[in-house]
């Protein structure tokens, strides 16, 4: 699809961010894309994901996370981990991190947040102060999936309701 400047202005442009871009942020990307597709609103969204570190650059989604998404019938595209760039700030309306460490490095990479675009995914749930634990360390990919799903559902409702929350 060709995206012109008028189309981009009408879109919800979201970048999900985590440490390596192989578990949480890419899962949020695919879950949010699936929610938009099922609601018939995929043309209203530009959704991507990125990492705050360079550790996993070029790698695909982590196999146990891929299996968790597949178990819930979330369509999975081709993915290659990439790092957050300062230029992403101008491209996206929202930059959504998963935990405090992500936020620290997002601010460091982006230099500043004058438009208050940086948020946490769990802000859009009934537990806004909770973080999404990294399943790379916890090994609980199902819990990560459930938390990310809840956050994406809340974010989707927020963006598609008449009372936007950001």
Coordinates of C-alpha atoms in Angstrom, one line a residue:
X1 CA 0.0 0.0 0.0
X2 CA 1.3 3.4 -0.9
X3 CA 1.2 5.8 2.0
X4 CA 0.9 9.5 1.2
X5 CA 1.3 12.3 3.7
X6 CA -2.5 12.6 4.2
X7 CA -2.8 8.9 5.0
X8 CA 0.0 9.0 7.5
X9 CA -1.5 12.0 9.3
X10 CA -4.8 10.1 9.8
X11 CA -3.0 7.0 11.1
X12 CA -2.2 5.8 14.7
X13 CA 1.6 5.4 14.4
X14 CA 2.8 3.2 17.2
X15 CA 6.3 1.8 17.9
X16 CA 6.6 -0.9 20.6
X17 CA 10.0 -1.1 22.3
X18 CA 11.7 -3.6 24.5
X19 CA 15.3 -4.7 25.2
X20 CA 16.0 -7.0 22.3
X21 CA 13.0 -6.7 20.0
X22 CA 12.7 -10.5 19.8
X23 CA 10.0 -11.2 22.5
X24 CA 7.8 -8.4 24.0
X25 CA 7.9 -5.6 21.5
X26 CA 7.5 -7.7 18.5
X27 CA 4.7 -9.6 20.2
X28 CA 2.9 -6.3 20.9
X29 CA 3.4 -5.4 17.3
X30 CA 1.8 -8.6 16.0
X31 CA -1.0 -8.6 18.7
X32 CA -1.9 -5.0 17.9
X33 CA -1.9 -5.6 14.2
X34 CA -4.2 -8.6 14.7
X35 CA -6.6 -6.5 16.9
X36 CA -6.7 -3.8 14.2
X37 CA -7.2 -6.4 11.4
X38 CA -10.1 -8.1 13.3
X39 CA -11.8 -4.7 13.9
X40 CA -11.5 -3.8 10.2
X41 CA -9.2 -0.9 11.1
X42 CA -5.8 -2.0 9.9
X43 CA -5.6 0.9 7.5
X44 CA -5.8 3.3 10.5
X45 CA -2.6 1.9 12.0
X46 CA 1.1 1.9 11.3
X47 CA 2.7 -0.5 13.8
X48 CA 6.3 -1.6 14.3
X49 CA 8.7 -2.6 17.0
X50 CA 12.3 -1.9 18.0
X51 CA 15.0 -2.6 20.6
X52 CA 16.9 -0.4 23.0
X53 CA 20.0 -2.7 22.7
X54 CA 22.0 -4.0 19.8
X55 CA 22.3 -7.5 21.2
X56 CA 19.7 -9.2 19.0
X57 CA 19.9 -7.1 15.8
X58 CA 18.9 -9.0 12.7
X59 CA 17.4 -11.9 14.7
X60 CA 13.9 -13.2 14.2
X61 CA 11.3 -13.5 17.0
X62 CA 12.5 -15.8 19.8
X63 CA 11.1 -19.3 19.1
X64 CA 9.3 -19.8 22.5
X65 CA 7.6 -16.4 22.0
X66 CA 6.7 -17.3 18.5
X67 CA 5.1 -20.5 19.9
X68 CA 3.1 -18.6 22.5
X69 CA 1.7 -16.3 19.8
X70 CA 0.9 -19.2 17.4
X71 CA -0.9 -21.0 20.3
X72 CA -3.3 -18.0 20.3
X73 CA -3.6 -17.8 16.5
X74 CA -1.8 -14.5 16.3
X75 CA -0.6 -14.1 12.7
X76 CA 3.2 -13.7 12.7
X77 CA 5.0 -12.0 9.9
X78 CA 8.6 -11.9 9.0
X79 CA 10.6 -10.0 11.6
X80 CA 14.1 -8.9 12.0
X81 CA 15.1 -7.2 15.2
X82 CA 16.1 -3.6 14.8
X83 CA 17.3 -0.8 17.2
X84 CA 15.4 2.3 18.1
X85 CA 16.7 5.3 16.2
X86 CA 16.4 9.0 17.2
X87 CA 14.5 9.6 13.9
X88 CA 11.7 7.2 15.1
X89 CA 10.5 10.0 17.4
X90 CA 9.3 12.0 14.4
X91 CA 7.8 9.0 12.7
X92 CA 5.6 7.7 15.5
X93 CA 2.9 9.2 17.6
X94 CA 3.4 6.7 20.5
X95 CA 6.6 4.9 21.6
X96 CA 5.4 2.2 24.0
X97 CA 8.0 0.5 26.3
X98 CA 7.5 -2.6 28.4
X99 CA 9.4 -1.6 31.6
X100 CA 11.5 1.0 33.4
X101 CA 14.7 -0.1 31.8
X102 CA 13.2 0.3 28.4
X103 CA 12.0 3.8 29.3
X104 CA 15.5 4.8 30.5
X105 CA 17.2 3.8 27.3
X106 CA 14.4 5.2 25.1
X107 CA 14.9 8.6 26.7
X108 CA 18.6 8.2 26.2
X109 CA 18.4 7.2 22.5
X110 CA 15.7 9.8 21.7
X111 CA 17.4 12.5 23.8
X112 CA 14.1 14.0 25.0
X113 CA 10.4 13.5 25.0
X114 CA 9.0 17.0 24.4
X115 CA 5.7 15.7 22.9
X116 CA 5.2 13.1 25.7
X117 CA 5.1 10.2 23.2
X118 CA 6.8 7.7 25.5
X119 CA 4.4 5.5 27.5
X120 CA 4.2 2.1 29.1
X121 CA 2.0 -0.6 27.6
X122 CA 0.4 -1.4 31.0
X123 CA -0.8 2.3 31.3
X124 CA -3.8 1.2 29.3
X125 CA -4.8 -1.5 31.7
X126 CA -6.3 -1.6 35.2
X127 CA -2.8 -2.1 36.5
X128 CA -1.0 0.9 35.0
X129 CA 2.0 0.7 37.3
X130 CA 2.9 -2.9 36.5
X131 CA 5.7 -3.7 34.1
X132 CA 5.7 -6.5 31.5
X133 CA 8.4 -8.9 32.7
X134 CA 10.9 -10.0 30.1
X135 CA 10.1 -13.7 29.3
X136 CA 13.7 -14.2 28.2
X137 CA 14.5 -14.2 31.9
X138 CA 11.3 -15.4 33.5
X139 CA 10.7 -18.1 30.8
X140 CA 7.0 -17.5 31.3
X141 CA 6.0 -16.7 27.7
X142 CA 2.3 -17.3 28.3
X143 CA 2.2 -14.7 31.1
X144 CA 4.1 -12.2 28.8
X145 CA 1.5 -12.9 26.1
X146 CA -1.4 -12.3 28.4
X147 CA 0.1 -9.1 29.8
X148 CA 0.9 -7.8 26.3
X149 CA -2.6 -8.8 25.1
X150 CA -4.2 -6.9 27.9
X151 CA -2.1 -3.8 27.2
X152 CA -2.8 -3.9 23.5
X153 CA -6.5 -4.3 24.0
X154 CA -6.5 -1.3 26.4
X155 CA -4.4 0.8 24.0
X156 CA -6.6 -0.2 21.0
X157 CA -9.7 0.8 22.9
X158 CA -8.1 4.1 23.9
X159 CA -7.1 4.9 20.3
X160 CA -10.4 3.9 18.7
X161 CA -12.7 5.5 21.2
X162 CA -13.9 9.1 21.1
X163 CA -12.0 9.9 24.2
X164 CA -8.3 9.3 23.3
X165 CA -6.0 8.9 26.3
X166 CA -2.7 10.1 25.0

